[in-house]
Amino acid sequence: MAATAAAIVTATAAASSCSKRESVGIAAPADLTKKAKKGRSPPAEEMEAFFAAAEGDVARRFAAKYNYDVVTDAPMDGRYEWVRVRP
């Protein structure tokens, strides 16, 4: 009787896990192509300008927070004292 109960619990758990995957709403490849925006990618110059601006913003925020210029790889005056460590 215990073996039968264990088999029923196992079968129920397996059935419920399958139904959960289906109910989560995993999109099929056909659904993804419908949602995808059709067209060309932006020009390389536009992408380069976008990422350069984002990189510059990150460098400015890092320099303001840690008083270290990552572009020139040099410490700046400020809150932290940077010490070069030799390997």
PDB file of C-alpha atoms in Angstrom:
ATOM      1  CA  MET A   1       0.000   0.000   0.000  1.00  0.00           C
ATOM      2  CA  ALA A   2       2.890   2.364   0.767  1.00  0.00           C
ATOM      3  CA  ALA A   3       4.408   1.612  -2.631  1.00  0.00           C
ATOM      4  CA  THR A   4       1.128   2.440  -4.334  1.00  0.00           C
ATOM      5  CA  ALA A   5       0.849   5.748  -2.459  1.00  0.00           C
ATOM      6  CA  ALA A   6       4.428   6.648  -3.402  1.00  0.00           C
ATOM      7  CA  ALA A   7       3.710   5.848  -7.055  1.00  0.00           C
ATOM      8  CA  ILE A   8       0.610   8.042  -7.013  1.00  0.00           C
ATOM      9  CA  VAL A   9       2.520  10.936  -5.421  1.00  0.00           C
ATOM     10  CA  THR A  10       5.327  10.564  -7.979  1.00  0.00           C
ATOM     11  CA  ALA A  11       2.877  10.473 -10.866  1.00  0.00           C
ATOM     12  CA  THR A  12       1.038  13.507  -9.522  1.00  0.00           C
ATOM     13  CA  ALA A  13       4.270  15.463  -9.081  1.00  0.00           C
ATOM     14  CA  ALA A  14       5.396  14.595 -12.601  1.00  0.00           C
ATOM     15  CA  ALA A  15       2.043  15.613 -14.057  1.00  0.00           C
ATOM     16  CA  SER A  16       1.989  18.877 -12.132  1.00  0.00           C
ATOM     17  CA  SER A  17       5.507  19.821 -13.208  1.00  0.00           C
ATOM     18  CA  CYS A  18       4.578  19.338 -16.861  1.00  0.00           C
ATOM     19  CA  SER A  19       1.480  21.427 -16.484  1.00  0.00           C
ATOM     20  CA  LYS A  20       3.498  24.161 -14.785  1.00  0.00           C
ATOM     21  CA  ARG A  21       5.869  24.390 -17.734  1.00  0.00           C
ATOM     22  CA  GLU A  22       2.961  24.724 -20.101  1.00  0.00           C
ATOM     23  CA  SER A  23       1.181  27.288 -17.951  1.00  0.00           C
ATOM     24  CA  VAL A  24       4.260  29.507 -17.551  1.00  0.00           C
ATOM     25  CA  GLY A  25       3.794  30.598 -21.128  1.00  0.00           C
ATOM     26  CA  ILE A  26       7.095  29.700 -22.740  1.00  0.00           C
ATOM     27  CA  ALA A  27       6.979  31.248 -26.167  1.00  0.00           C
ATOM     28  CA  ALA A  28       7.452  29.084 -29.207  1.00  0.00           C
ATOM     29  CA  PRO A  29       9.865  30.274 -31.934  1.00  0.00           C
ATOM     30  CA  ALA A  30       6.895  31.285 -34.098  1.00  0.00           C
ATOM     31  CA  ASP A  31       5.655  33.580 -31.313  1.00  0.00           C
ATOM     32  CA  LEU A  32       9.073  35.190 -30.985  1.00  0.00           C
ATOM     33  CA  THR A  33       9.262  36.056 -34.667  1.00  0.00           C
ATOM     34  CA  LYS A  34       5.873  37.742 -34.489  1.00  0.00           C
ATOM     35  CA  LYS A  35       7.039  39.908 -31.593  1.00  0.00           C
ATOM     36  CA  ALA A  36      10.445  40.664 -33.111  1.00  0.00           C
ATOM     37  CA  LYS A  37      10.844  44.001 -34.780  1.00  0.00           C
ATOM     38  CA  LYS A  38      11.641  43.579 -38.422  1.00  0.00           C
ATOM     39  CA  GLY A  39      14.159  45.867 -40.035  1.00  0.00           C
ATOM     40  CA  ARG A  40      17.844  46.596 -40.252  1.00  0.00           C
ATOM     41  CA  SER A  41      20.247  47.144 -37.407  1.00  0.00           C
ATOM     42  CA  PRO A  42      21.516  50.694 -36.839  1.00  0.00           C
ATOM     43  CA  PRO A  43      24.629  51.843 -38.691  1.00  0.00           C
ATOM     44  CA  ALA A  44      27.998  51.021 -37.116  1.00  0.00           C
ATOM     45  CA  GLU A  45      28.752  54.718 -36.505  1.00  0.00           C
ATOM     46  CA  GLU A  46      25.523  55.156 -34.547  1.00  0.00           C
ATOM     47  CA  MET A  47      26.230  52.080 -32.436  1.00  0.00           C
ATOM     48  CA  GLU A  48      29.795  53.231 -31.771  1.00  0.00           C
ATOM     49  CA  ALA A  49      28.572  56.667 -30.673  1.00  0.00           C
ATOM     50  CA  PHE A  50      25.960  55.104 -28.386  1.00  0.00           C
ATOM     51  CA  PHE A  51      28.435  52.793 -26.655  1.00  0.00           C
ATOM     52  CA  ALA A  52      31.131  55.484 -26.432  1.00  0.00           C
ATOM     53  CA  ALA A  53      28.679  57.783 -24.639  1.00  0.00           C
ATOM     54  CA  ALA A  54      27.665  54.996 -22.250  1.00  0.00           C
ATOM     55  CA  GLU A  55      31.301  54.093 -21.562  1.00  0.00           C
ATOM     56  CA  GLY A  56      32.164  57.735 -20.920  1.00  0.00           C
ATOM     57  CA  ASP A  57      29.277  58.030 -18.478  1.00  0.00           C
ATOM     58  CA  VAL A  58      30.460  54.974 -16.545  1.00  0.00           C
ATOM     59  CA  ALA A  59      34.038  56.320 -16.456  1.00  0.00           C
ATOM     60  CA  ARG A  60      32.831  59.699 -15.121  1.00  0.00           C
ATOM     61  CA  ARG A  61      30.716  58.082 -12.398  1.00  0.00           C
ATOM     62  CA  PHE A  62      33.601  55.806 -11.361  1.00  0.00           C
ATOM     63  CA  ALA A  63      36.017  58.769 -11.230  1.00  0.00           C
ATOM     64  CA  ALA A  64      33.591  60.788  -9.129  1.00  0.00           C
ATOM     65  CA  LYS A  65      33.022  57.929  -6.699  1.00  0.00           C
ATOM     66  CA  TYR A  66      36.539  56.501  -6.353  1.00  0.00           C
ATOM     67  CA  ASN A  67      38.733  59.455  -7.452  1.00  0.00           C
ATOM     68  CA  TYR A  68      40.516  57.296 -10.014  1.00  0.00           C
ATOM     69  CA  ASP A  69      40.619  58.025 -13.750  1.00  0.00           C
ATOM     70  CA  VAL A  70      40.286  54.700 -15.574  1.00  0.00           C
ATOM     71  CA  VAL A  71      40.896  56.297 -18.972  1.00  0.00           C
ATOM     72  CA  THR A  72      44.401  57.520 -18.100  1.00  0.00           C
ATOM     73  CA  ASP A  73      44.905  54.844 -15.404  1.00  0.00           C
ATOM     74  CA  ALA A  74      45.904  57.463 -12.843  1.00  0.00           C
ATOM     75  CA  PRO A  75      44.714  58.324  -9.328  1.00  0.00           C
ATOM     76  CA  MET A  76      43.110  61.697  -8.692  1.00  0.00           C
ATOM     77  CA  ASP A  77      42.946  63.867  -5.590  1.00  0.00           C
ATOM     78  CA  GLY A  78      40.035  63.009  -3.365  1.00  0.00           C
ATOM     79  CA  ARG A  79      38.633  60.728  -0.738  1.00  0.00           C
ATOM     80  CA  TYR A  80      40.750  57.635  -1.406  1.00  0.00           C
ATOM     81  CA  GLU A  81      44.527  57.238  -1.395  1.00  0.00           C
ATOM     82  CA  TRP A  82      45.667  54.934  -4.178  1.00  0.00           C
ATOM     83  CA  VAL A  83      48.875  52.947  -3.775  1.00  0.00           C
ATOM     84  CA  ARG A  84      50.472  51.082  -6.681  1.00  0.00           C
ATOM     85  CA  VAL A  85      51.086  47.421  -5.893  1.00  0.00           C
ATOM     86  CA  ARG A  86      53.912  45.724  -7.723  1.00  0.00           C
ATOM     87  CA  PRO A  87      53.480  42.013  -8.547  1.00  0.00           C
TER      88      PRO A  87
END
